[in-house]
PDB file of C-alpha atoms and ligand atoms in Angstrom:
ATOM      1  CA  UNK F   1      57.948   9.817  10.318  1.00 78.00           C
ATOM      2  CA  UNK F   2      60.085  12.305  11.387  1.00 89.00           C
ATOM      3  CA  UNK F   3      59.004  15.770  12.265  1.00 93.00           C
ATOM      4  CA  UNK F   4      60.562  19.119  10.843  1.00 96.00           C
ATOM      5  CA  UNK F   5      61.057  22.371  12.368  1.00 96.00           C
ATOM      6  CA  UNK F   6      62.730  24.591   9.289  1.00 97.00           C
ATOM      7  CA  UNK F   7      61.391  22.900   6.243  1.00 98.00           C
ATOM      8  CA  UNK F   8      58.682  21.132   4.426  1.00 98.00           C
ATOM      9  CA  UNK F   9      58.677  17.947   3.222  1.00 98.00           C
ATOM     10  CA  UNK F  10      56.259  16.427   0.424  1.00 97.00           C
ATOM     11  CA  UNK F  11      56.239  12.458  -0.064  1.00 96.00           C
ATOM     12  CA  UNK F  12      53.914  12.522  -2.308  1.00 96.00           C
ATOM     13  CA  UNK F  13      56.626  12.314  -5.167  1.00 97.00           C
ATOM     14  CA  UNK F  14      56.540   8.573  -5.720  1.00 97.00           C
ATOM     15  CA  UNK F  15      57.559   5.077  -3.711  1.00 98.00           C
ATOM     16  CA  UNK F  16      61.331   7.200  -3.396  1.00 98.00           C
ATOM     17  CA  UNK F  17      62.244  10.131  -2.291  1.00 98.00           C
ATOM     18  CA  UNK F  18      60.419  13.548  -1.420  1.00 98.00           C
ATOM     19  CA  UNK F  19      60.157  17.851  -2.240  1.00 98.00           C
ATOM     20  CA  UNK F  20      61.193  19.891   0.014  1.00 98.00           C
ATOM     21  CA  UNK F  21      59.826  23.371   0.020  1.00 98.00           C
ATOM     22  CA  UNK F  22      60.203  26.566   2.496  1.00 96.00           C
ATOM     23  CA  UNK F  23      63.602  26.783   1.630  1.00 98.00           C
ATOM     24  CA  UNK F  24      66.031  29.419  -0.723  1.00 98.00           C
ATOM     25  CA  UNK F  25      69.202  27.222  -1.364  1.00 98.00           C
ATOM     26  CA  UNK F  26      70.987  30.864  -2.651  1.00 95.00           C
ATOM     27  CA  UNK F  27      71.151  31.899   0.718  1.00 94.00           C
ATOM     28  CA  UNK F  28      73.200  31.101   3.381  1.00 93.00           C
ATOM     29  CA  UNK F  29      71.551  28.487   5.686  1.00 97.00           C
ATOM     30  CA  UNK F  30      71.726  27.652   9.197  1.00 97.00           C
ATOM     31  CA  UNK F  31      73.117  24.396  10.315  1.00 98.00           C
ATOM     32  CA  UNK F  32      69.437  23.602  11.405  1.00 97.00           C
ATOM     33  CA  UNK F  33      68.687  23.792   8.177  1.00 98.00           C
ATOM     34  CA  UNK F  34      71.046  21.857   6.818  1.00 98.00           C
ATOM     35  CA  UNK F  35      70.567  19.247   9.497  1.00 98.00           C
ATOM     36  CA  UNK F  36      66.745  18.739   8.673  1.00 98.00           C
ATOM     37  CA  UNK F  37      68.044  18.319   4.751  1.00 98.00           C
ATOM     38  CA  UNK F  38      70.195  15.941   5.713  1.00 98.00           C
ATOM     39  CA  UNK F  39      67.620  13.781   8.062  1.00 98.00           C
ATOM     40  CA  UNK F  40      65.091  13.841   5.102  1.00 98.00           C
ATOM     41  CA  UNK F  41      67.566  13.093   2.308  1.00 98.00           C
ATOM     42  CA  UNK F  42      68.771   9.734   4.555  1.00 98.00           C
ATOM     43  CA  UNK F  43      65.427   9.142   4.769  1.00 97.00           C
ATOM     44  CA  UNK F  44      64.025   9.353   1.329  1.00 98.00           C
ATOM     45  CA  UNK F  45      67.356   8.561  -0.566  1.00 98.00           C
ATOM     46  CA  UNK F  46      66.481  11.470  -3.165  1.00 98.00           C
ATOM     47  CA  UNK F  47      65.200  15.270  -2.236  1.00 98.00           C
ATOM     48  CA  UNK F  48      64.315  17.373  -4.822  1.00 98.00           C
ATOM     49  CA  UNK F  49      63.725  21.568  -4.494  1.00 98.00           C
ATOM     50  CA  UNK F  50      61.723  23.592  -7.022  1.00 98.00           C
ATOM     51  CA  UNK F  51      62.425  26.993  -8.433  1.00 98.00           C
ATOM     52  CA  UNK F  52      65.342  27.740  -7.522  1.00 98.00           C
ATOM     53  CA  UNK F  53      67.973  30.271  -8.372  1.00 98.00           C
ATOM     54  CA  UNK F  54      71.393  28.867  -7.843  1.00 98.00           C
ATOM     55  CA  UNK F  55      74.364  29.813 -10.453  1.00 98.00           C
ATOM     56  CA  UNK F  56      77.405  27.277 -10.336  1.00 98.00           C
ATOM     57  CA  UNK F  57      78.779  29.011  -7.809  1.00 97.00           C
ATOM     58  CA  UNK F  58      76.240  28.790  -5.238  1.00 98.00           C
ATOM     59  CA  UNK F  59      75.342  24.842  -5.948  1.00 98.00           C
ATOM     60  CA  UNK F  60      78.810  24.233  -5.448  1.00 98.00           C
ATOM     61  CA  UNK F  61      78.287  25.792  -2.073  1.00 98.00           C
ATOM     62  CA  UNK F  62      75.264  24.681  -1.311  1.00 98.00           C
ATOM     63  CA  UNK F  63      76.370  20.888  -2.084  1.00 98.00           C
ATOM     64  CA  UNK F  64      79.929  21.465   0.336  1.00 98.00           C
ATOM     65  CA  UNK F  65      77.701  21.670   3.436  1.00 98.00           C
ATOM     66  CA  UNK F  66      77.012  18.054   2.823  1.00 98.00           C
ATOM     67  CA  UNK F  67      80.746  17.239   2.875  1.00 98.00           C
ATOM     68  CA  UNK F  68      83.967  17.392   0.475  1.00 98.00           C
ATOM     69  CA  UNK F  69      83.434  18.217  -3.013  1.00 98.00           C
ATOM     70  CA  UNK F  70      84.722  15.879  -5.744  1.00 98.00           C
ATOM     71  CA  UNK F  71      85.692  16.316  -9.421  1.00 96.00           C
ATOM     72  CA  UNK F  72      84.323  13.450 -12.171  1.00 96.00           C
ATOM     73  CA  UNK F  73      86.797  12.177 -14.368  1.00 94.00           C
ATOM     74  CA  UNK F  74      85.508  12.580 -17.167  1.00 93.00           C
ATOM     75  CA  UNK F  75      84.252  16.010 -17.896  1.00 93.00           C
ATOM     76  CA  UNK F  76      85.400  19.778 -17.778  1.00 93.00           C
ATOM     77  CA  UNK F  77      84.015  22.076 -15.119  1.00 96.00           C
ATOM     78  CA  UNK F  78      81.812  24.845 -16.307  1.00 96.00           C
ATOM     79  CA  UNK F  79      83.971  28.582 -16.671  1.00 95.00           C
ATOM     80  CA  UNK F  80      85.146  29.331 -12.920  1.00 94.00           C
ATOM     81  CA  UNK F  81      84.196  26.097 -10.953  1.00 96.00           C
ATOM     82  CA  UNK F  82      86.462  22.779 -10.175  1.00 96.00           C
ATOM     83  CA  UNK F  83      83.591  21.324  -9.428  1.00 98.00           C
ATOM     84  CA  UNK F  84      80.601  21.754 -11.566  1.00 98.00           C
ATOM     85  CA  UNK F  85      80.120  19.947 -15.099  1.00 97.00           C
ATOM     86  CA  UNK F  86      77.574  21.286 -17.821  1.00 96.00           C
ATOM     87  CA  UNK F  87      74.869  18.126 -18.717  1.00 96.00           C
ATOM     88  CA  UNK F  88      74.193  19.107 -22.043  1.00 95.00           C
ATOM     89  CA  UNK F  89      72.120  17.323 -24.841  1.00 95.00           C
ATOM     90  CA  UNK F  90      71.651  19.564 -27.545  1.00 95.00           C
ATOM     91  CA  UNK F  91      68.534  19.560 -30.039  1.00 95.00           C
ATOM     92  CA  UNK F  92      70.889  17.015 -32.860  1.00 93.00           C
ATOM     93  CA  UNK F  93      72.369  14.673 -30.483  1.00 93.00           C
ATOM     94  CA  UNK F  94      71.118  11.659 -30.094  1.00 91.00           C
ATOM     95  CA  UNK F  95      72.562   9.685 -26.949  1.00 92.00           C
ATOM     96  CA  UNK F  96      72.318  11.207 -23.679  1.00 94.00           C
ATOM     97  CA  UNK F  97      74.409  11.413 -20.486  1.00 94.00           C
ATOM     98  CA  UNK F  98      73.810   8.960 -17.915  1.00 96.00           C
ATOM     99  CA  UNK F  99      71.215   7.421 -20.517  1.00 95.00           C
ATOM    100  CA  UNK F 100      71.285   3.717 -17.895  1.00 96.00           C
ATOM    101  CA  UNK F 101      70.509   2.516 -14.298  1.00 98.00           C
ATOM    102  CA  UNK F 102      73.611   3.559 -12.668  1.00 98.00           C
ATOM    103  CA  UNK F 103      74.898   5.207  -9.071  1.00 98.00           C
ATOM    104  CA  UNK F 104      77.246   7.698  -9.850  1.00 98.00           C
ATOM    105  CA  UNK F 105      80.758   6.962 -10.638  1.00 97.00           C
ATOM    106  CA  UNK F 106      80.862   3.131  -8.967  1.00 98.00           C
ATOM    107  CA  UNK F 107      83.865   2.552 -10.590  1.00 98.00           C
ATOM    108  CA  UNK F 108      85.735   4.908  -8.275  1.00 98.00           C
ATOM    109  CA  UNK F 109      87.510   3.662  -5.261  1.00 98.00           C
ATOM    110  CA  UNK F 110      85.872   5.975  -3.158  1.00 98.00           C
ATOM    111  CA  UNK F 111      82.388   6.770  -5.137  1.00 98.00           C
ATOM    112  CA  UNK F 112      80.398   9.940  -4.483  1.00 98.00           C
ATOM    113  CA  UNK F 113      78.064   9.401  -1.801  1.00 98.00           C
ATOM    114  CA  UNK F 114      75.556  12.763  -2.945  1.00 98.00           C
ATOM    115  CA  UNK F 115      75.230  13.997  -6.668  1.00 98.00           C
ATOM    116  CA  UNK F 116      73.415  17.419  -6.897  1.00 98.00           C
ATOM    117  CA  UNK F 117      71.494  18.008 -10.392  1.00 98.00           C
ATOM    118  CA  UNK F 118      70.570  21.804 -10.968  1.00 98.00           C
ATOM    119  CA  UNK F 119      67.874  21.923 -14.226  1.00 98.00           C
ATOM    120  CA  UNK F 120      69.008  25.350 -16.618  1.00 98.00           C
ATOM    121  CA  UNK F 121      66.946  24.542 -19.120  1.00 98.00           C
ATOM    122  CA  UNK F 122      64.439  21.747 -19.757  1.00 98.00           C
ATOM    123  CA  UNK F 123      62.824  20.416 -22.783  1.00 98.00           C
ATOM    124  CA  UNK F 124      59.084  20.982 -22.777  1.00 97.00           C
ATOM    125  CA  UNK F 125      58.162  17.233 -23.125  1.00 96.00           C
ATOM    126  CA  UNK F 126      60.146  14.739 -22.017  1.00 98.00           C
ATOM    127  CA  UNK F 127      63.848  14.441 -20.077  1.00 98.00           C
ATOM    128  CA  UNK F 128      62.403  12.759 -17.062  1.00 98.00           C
ATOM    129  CA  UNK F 129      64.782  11.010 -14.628  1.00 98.00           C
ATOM    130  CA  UNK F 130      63.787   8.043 -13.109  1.00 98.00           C
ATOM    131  CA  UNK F 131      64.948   6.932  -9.263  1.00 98.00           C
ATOM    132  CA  UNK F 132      65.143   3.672  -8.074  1.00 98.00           C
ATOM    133  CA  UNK F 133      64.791   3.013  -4.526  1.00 98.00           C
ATOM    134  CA  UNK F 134      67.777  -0.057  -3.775  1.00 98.00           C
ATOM    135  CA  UNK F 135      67.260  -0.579  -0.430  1.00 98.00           C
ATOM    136  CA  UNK F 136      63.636  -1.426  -0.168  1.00 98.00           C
ATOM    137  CA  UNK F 137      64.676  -3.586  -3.772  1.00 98.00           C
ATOM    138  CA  UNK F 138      67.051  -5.427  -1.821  1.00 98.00           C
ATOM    139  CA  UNK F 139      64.891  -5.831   1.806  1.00 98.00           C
ATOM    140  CA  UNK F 140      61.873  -7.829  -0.685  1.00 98.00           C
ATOM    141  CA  UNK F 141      65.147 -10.480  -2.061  1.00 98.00           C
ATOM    142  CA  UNK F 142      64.865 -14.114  -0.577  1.00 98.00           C
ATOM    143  CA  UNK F 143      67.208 -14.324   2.301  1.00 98.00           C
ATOM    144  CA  UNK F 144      69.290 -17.081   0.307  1.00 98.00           C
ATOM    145  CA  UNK F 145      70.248 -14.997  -3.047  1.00 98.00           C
ATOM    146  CA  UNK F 146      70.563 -12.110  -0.370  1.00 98.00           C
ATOM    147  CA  UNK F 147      73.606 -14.313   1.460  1.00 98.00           C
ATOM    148  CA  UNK F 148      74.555 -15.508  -2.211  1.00 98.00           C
ATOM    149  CA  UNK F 149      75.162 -11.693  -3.469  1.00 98.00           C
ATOM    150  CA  UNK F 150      76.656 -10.722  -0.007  1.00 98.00           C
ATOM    151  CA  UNK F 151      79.339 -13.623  -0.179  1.00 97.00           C
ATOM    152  CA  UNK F 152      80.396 -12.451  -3.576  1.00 98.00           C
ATOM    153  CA  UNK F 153      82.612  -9.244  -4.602  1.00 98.00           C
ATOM    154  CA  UNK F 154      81.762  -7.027  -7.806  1.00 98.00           C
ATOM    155  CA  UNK F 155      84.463  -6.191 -10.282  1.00 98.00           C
ATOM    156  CA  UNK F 156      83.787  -2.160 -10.906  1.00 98.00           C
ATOM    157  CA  UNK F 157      85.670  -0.412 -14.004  1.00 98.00           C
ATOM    158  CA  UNK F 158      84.549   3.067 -16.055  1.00 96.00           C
ATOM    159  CA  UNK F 159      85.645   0.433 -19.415  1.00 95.00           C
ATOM    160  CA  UNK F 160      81.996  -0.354 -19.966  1.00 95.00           C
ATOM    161  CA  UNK F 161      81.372   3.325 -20.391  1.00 94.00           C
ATOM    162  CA  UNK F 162      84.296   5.300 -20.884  1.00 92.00           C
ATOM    163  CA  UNK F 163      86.841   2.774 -21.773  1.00 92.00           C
ATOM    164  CA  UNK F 164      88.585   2.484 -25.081  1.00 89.00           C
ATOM    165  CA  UNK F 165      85.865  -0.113 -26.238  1.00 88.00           C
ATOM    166  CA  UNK F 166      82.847   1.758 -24.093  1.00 91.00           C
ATOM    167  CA  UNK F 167      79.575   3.024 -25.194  1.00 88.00           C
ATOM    168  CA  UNK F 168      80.712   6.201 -25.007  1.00 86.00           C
ATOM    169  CA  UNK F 169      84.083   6.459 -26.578  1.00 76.00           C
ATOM    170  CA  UNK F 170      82.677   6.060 -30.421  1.00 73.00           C
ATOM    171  CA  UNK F 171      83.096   8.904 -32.883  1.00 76.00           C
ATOM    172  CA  UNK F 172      79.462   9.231 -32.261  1.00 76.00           C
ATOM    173  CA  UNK F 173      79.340   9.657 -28.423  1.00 76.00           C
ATOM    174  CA  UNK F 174      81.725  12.243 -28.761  1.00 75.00           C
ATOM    175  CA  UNK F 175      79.780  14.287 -30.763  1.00 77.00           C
ATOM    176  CA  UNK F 176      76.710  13.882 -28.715  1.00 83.00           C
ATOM    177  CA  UNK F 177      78.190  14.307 -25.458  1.00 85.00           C
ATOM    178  CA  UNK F 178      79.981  18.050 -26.276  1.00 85.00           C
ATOM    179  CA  UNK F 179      83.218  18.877 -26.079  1.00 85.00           C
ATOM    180  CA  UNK F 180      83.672  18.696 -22.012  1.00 87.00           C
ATOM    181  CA  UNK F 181      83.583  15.030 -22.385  1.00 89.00           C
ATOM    182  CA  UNK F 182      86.672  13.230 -22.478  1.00 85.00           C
ATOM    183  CA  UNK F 183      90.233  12.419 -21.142  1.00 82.00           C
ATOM    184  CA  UNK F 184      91.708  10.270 -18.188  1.00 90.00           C
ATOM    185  CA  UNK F 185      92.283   7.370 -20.831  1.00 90.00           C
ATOM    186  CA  UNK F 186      94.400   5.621 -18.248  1.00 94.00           C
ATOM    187  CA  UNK F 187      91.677   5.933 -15.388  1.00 94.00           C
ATOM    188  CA  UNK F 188      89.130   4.712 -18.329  1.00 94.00           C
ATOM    189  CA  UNK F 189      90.163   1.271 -17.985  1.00 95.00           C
ATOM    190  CA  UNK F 190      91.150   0.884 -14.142  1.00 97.00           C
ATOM    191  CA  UNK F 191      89.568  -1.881 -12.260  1.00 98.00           C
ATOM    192  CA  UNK F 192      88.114  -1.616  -8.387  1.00 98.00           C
ATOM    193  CA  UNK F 193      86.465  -4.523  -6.312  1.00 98.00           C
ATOM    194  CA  UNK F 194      83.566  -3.547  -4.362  1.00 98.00           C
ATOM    195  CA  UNK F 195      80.789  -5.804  -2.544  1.00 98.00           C
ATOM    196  CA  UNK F 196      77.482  -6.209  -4.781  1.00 98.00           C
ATOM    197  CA  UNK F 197      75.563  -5.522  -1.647  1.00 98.00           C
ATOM    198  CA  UNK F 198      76.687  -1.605   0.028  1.00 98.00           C
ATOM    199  CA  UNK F 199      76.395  -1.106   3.550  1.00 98.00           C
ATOM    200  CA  UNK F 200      75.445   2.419   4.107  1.00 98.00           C
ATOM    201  CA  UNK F 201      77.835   4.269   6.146  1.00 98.00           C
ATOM    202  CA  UNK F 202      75.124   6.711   7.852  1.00 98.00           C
ATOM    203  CA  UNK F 203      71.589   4.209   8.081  1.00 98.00           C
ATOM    204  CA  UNK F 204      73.550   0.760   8.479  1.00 98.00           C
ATOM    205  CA  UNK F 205      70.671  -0.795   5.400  1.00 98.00           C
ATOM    206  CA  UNK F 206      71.754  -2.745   2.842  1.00 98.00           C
ATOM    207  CA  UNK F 207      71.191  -1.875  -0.946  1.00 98.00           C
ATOM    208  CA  UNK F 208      72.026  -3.329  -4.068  1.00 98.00           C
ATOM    209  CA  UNK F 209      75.163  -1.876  -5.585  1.00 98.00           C
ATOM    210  CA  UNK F 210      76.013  -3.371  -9.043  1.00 98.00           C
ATOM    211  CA  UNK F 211      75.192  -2.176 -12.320  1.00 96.00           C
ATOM    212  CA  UNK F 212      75.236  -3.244 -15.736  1.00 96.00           C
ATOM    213  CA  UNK F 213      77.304  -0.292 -17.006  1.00 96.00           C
ATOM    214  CA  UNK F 214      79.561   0.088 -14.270  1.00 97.00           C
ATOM    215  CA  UNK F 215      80.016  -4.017 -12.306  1.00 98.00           C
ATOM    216  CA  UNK F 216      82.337  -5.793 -15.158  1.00 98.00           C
ATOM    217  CA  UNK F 217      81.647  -9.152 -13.367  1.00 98.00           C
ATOM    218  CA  UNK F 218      81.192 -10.919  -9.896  1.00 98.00           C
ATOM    219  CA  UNK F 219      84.596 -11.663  -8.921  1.00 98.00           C
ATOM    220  CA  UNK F 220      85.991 -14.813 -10.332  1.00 98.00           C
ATOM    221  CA  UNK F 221      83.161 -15.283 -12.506  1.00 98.00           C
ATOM    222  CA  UNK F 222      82.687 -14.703 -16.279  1.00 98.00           C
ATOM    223  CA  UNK F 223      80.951 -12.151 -17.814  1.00 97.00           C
ATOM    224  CA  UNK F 224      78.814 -14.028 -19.380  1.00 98.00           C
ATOM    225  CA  UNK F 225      77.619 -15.834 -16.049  1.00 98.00           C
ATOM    226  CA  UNK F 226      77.601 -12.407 -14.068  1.00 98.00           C
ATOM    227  CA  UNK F 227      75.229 -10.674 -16.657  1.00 98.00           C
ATOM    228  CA  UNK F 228      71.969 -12.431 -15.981  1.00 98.00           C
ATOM    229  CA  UNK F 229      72.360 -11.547 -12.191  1.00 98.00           C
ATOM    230  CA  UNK F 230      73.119  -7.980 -12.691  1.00 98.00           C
ATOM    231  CA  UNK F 231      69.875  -7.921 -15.627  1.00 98.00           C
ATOM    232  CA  UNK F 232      68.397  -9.703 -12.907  1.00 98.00           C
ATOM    233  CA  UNK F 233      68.860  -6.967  -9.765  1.00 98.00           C
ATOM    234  CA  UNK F 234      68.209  -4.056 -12.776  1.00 98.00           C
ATOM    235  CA  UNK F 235      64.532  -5.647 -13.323  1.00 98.00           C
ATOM    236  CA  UNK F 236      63.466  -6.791 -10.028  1.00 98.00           C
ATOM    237  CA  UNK F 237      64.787  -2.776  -8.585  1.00 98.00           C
ATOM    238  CA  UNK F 238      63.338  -1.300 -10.745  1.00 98.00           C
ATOM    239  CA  UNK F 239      60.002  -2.698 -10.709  1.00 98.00           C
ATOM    240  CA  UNK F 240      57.242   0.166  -9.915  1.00 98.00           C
ATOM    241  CA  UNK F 241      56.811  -0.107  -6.751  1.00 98.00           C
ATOM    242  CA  UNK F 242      60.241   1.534  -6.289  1.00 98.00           C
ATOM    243  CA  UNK F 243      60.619   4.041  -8.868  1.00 98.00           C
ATOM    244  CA  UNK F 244      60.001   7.686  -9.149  1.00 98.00           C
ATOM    245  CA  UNK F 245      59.325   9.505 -11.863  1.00 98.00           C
ATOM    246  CA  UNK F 246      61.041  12.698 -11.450  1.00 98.00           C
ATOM    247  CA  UNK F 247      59.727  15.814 -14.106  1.00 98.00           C
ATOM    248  CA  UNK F 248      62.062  18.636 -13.999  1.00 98.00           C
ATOM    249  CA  UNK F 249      61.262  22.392 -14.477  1.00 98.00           C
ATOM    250  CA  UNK F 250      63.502  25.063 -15.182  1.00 98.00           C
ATOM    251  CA  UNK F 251      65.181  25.867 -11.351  1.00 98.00           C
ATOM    252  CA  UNK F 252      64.359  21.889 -10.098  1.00 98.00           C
ATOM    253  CA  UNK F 253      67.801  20.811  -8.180  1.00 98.00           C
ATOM    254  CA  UNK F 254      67.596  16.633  -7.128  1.00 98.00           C
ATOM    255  CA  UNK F 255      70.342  15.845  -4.669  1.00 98.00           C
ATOM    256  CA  UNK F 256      70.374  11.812  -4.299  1.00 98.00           C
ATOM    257  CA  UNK F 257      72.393   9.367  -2.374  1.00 98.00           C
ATOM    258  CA  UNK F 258      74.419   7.093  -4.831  1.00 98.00           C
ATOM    259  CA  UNK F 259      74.798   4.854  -1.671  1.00 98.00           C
ATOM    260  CA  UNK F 260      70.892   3.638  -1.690  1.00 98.00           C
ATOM    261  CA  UNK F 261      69.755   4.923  -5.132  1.00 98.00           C
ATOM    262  CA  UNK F 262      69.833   4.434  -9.040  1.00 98.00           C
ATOM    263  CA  UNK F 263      69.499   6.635 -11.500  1.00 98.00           C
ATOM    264  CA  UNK F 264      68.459   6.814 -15.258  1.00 98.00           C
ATOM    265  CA  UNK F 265      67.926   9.707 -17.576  1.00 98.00           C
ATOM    266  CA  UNK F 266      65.302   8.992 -19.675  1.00 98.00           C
ATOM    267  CA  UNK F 267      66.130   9.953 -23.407  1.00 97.00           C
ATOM    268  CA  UNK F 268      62.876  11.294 -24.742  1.00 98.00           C
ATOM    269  CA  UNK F 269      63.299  14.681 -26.195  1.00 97.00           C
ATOM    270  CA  UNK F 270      64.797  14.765 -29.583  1.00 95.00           C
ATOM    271  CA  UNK F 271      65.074  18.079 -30.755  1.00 96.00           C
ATOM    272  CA  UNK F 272      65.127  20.116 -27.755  1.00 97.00           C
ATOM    273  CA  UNK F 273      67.789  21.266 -25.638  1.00 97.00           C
ATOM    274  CA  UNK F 274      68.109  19.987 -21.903  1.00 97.00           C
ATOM    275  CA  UNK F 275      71.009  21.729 -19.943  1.00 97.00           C
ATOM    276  CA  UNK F 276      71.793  20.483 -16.392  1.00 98.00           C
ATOM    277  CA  UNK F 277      74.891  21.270 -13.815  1.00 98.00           C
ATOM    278  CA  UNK F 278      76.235  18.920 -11.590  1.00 98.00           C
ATOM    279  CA  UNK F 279      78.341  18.624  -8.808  1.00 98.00           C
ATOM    280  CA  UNK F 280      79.323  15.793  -6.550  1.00 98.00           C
ATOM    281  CA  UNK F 281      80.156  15.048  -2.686  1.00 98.00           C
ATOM    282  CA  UNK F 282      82.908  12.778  -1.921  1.00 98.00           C
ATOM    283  CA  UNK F 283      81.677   9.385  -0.290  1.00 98.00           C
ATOM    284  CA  UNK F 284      83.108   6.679   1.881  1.00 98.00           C
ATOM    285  CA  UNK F 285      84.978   2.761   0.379  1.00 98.00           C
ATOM    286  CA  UNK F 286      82.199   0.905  -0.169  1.00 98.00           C
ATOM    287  CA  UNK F 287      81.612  -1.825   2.198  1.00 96.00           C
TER     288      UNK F 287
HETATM  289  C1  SIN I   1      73.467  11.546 -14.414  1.00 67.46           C
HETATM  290  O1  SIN I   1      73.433  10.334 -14.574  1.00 67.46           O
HETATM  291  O2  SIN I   1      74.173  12.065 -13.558  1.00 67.46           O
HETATM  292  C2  SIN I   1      72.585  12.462 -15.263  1.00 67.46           C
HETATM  293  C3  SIN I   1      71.154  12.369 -14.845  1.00 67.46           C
HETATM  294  C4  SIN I   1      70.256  13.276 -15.652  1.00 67.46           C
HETATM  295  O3  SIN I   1      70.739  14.053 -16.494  1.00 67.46           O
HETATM  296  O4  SIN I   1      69.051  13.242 -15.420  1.00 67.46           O
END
């Protein structure tokens, strides 16, 4: 377990990820600093800090130490940021954002290898999100479906989601999701080929990478006969032994690695407000 100088770090979070305390992300931090948050976050997959003070502007900084900053496709930045998108689910709506196990933006050529989550406001019950740790998910597979996934290519596309037919593209969604959601119709049905397994580009371990909103099929298989595998990773990752359960409070900011972790935002909370930012950090071809 590696030892740190600068900050604190607290596994006792769940089977993924860890808290790190001792440190005010509003201020400008030294590169050892940064360092040890980088060591722990490959390490853990997911950090998460508590009460912090950060407006858009200062995430947005404090997430471009970890690399280039990206924009997602398919939502306005918040007032004065290229970078930053409001999360909103308002007290009415009724589907949430990122609602599915997911990495962020698969579908991309070159996906986002960090997504920072900054909690505003947070309902008082409810609005968990749940991490799933992928790499330990994929280590416990038998070695032959391991070879089996890792000879096969995934077909990635934002159409599940975002695409003219998507879950999110009803009347509906719209409404739910606010008005920063929209646009890049053309993008909305573009097609990428990645593995199923990832390599990560920093550790060298192998996680599973497809996803039932984001993998359209294996490559050269039907949808239909890709589907049970994909139901099949979902389950088997996200199993209890590698998920966390993260609660949020007002000032919580999560910063995981899309590369070795999935996400899902749990919607629990009808009839309260839960207002996130979020801002991503460009990542490598997957491979
Ligand atoms: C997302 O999928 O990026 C949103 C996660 C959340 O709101 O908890």
């Amino acid at each position: 377990m590696t030892q740190y100088k600068t900050i604190k770090v607290d596994r006792s979070v769940g089977p993924v990820g860890a808290v790190i305390g001792g440190v005010d992300l509003s201020e400008p931090l030294g590169d050892e600093v940064i360092d040890e948050i980088h060591t722990a976050w490959l390490e853990h997959h997911v950090v998460f800090f508590r009460d912090q003070i950060l407006s858009a502007e200062a995430q947005a900084e404090f997430a471009s130490r970890f690399g280039e900053l990206d924009q997602y496709p398919f939502m306005t930045p918040v007032d004065g940021s290229d970078y930053v998108i409001p999360i909103i689910k308002e007290p009415d709506a009724e589907m949430n954002f990122g609602g599915d196990w997911h990495t962020d933006t698969s579908y991309k050529e070159h996906p986002p290898k960090a997504t920072l989550l900054y909690a505003l406001e947070v309902p008082p019950v409810g609005g968990d999100t749940l991490f799933a740790d992928a790499t330990s998910a994929y280590e416990s597979l038998s070695p032959a479906f391991k070879e089996t996934l890792e000879s096969n290519t995934g077909v990635f596309s934002p159409k599940l989601v975002h695409g003219s037919g998507g879950g999110y593209k009803t009347e509906e969604a719209k409404k739910n999701l606010g008005s920063s959601y929209g646009g890049n119709a053309e993008f909305a049905e573009s097609e990428v080929e990645h593995p199923l397994i990832r390599t990560h580009a920093e550790t060298g371990r192998k996680s599973i990478y497809c996803s039932k909103p984001h993998t359209v099929c294996i490559k050269g298989w039907s949808r239909d006969e890709s589907m049970p595998i994909f139901r099949y990773l979902t389950k088997h990752m996200t199993q209890d032994e590698y998920v966390t359960r993260f609660r949020w409070e007002k000032g919580s900011l999560a910063m995981w690695d899309n590369r070795c972790v999935f996400h899902n935002a749990l919607n629990d909370y009808q009839g309260y407000r839960r207002h996130m930012h979020r801002v991503i950090v460009k990542g490598e071809r997957p491979h």
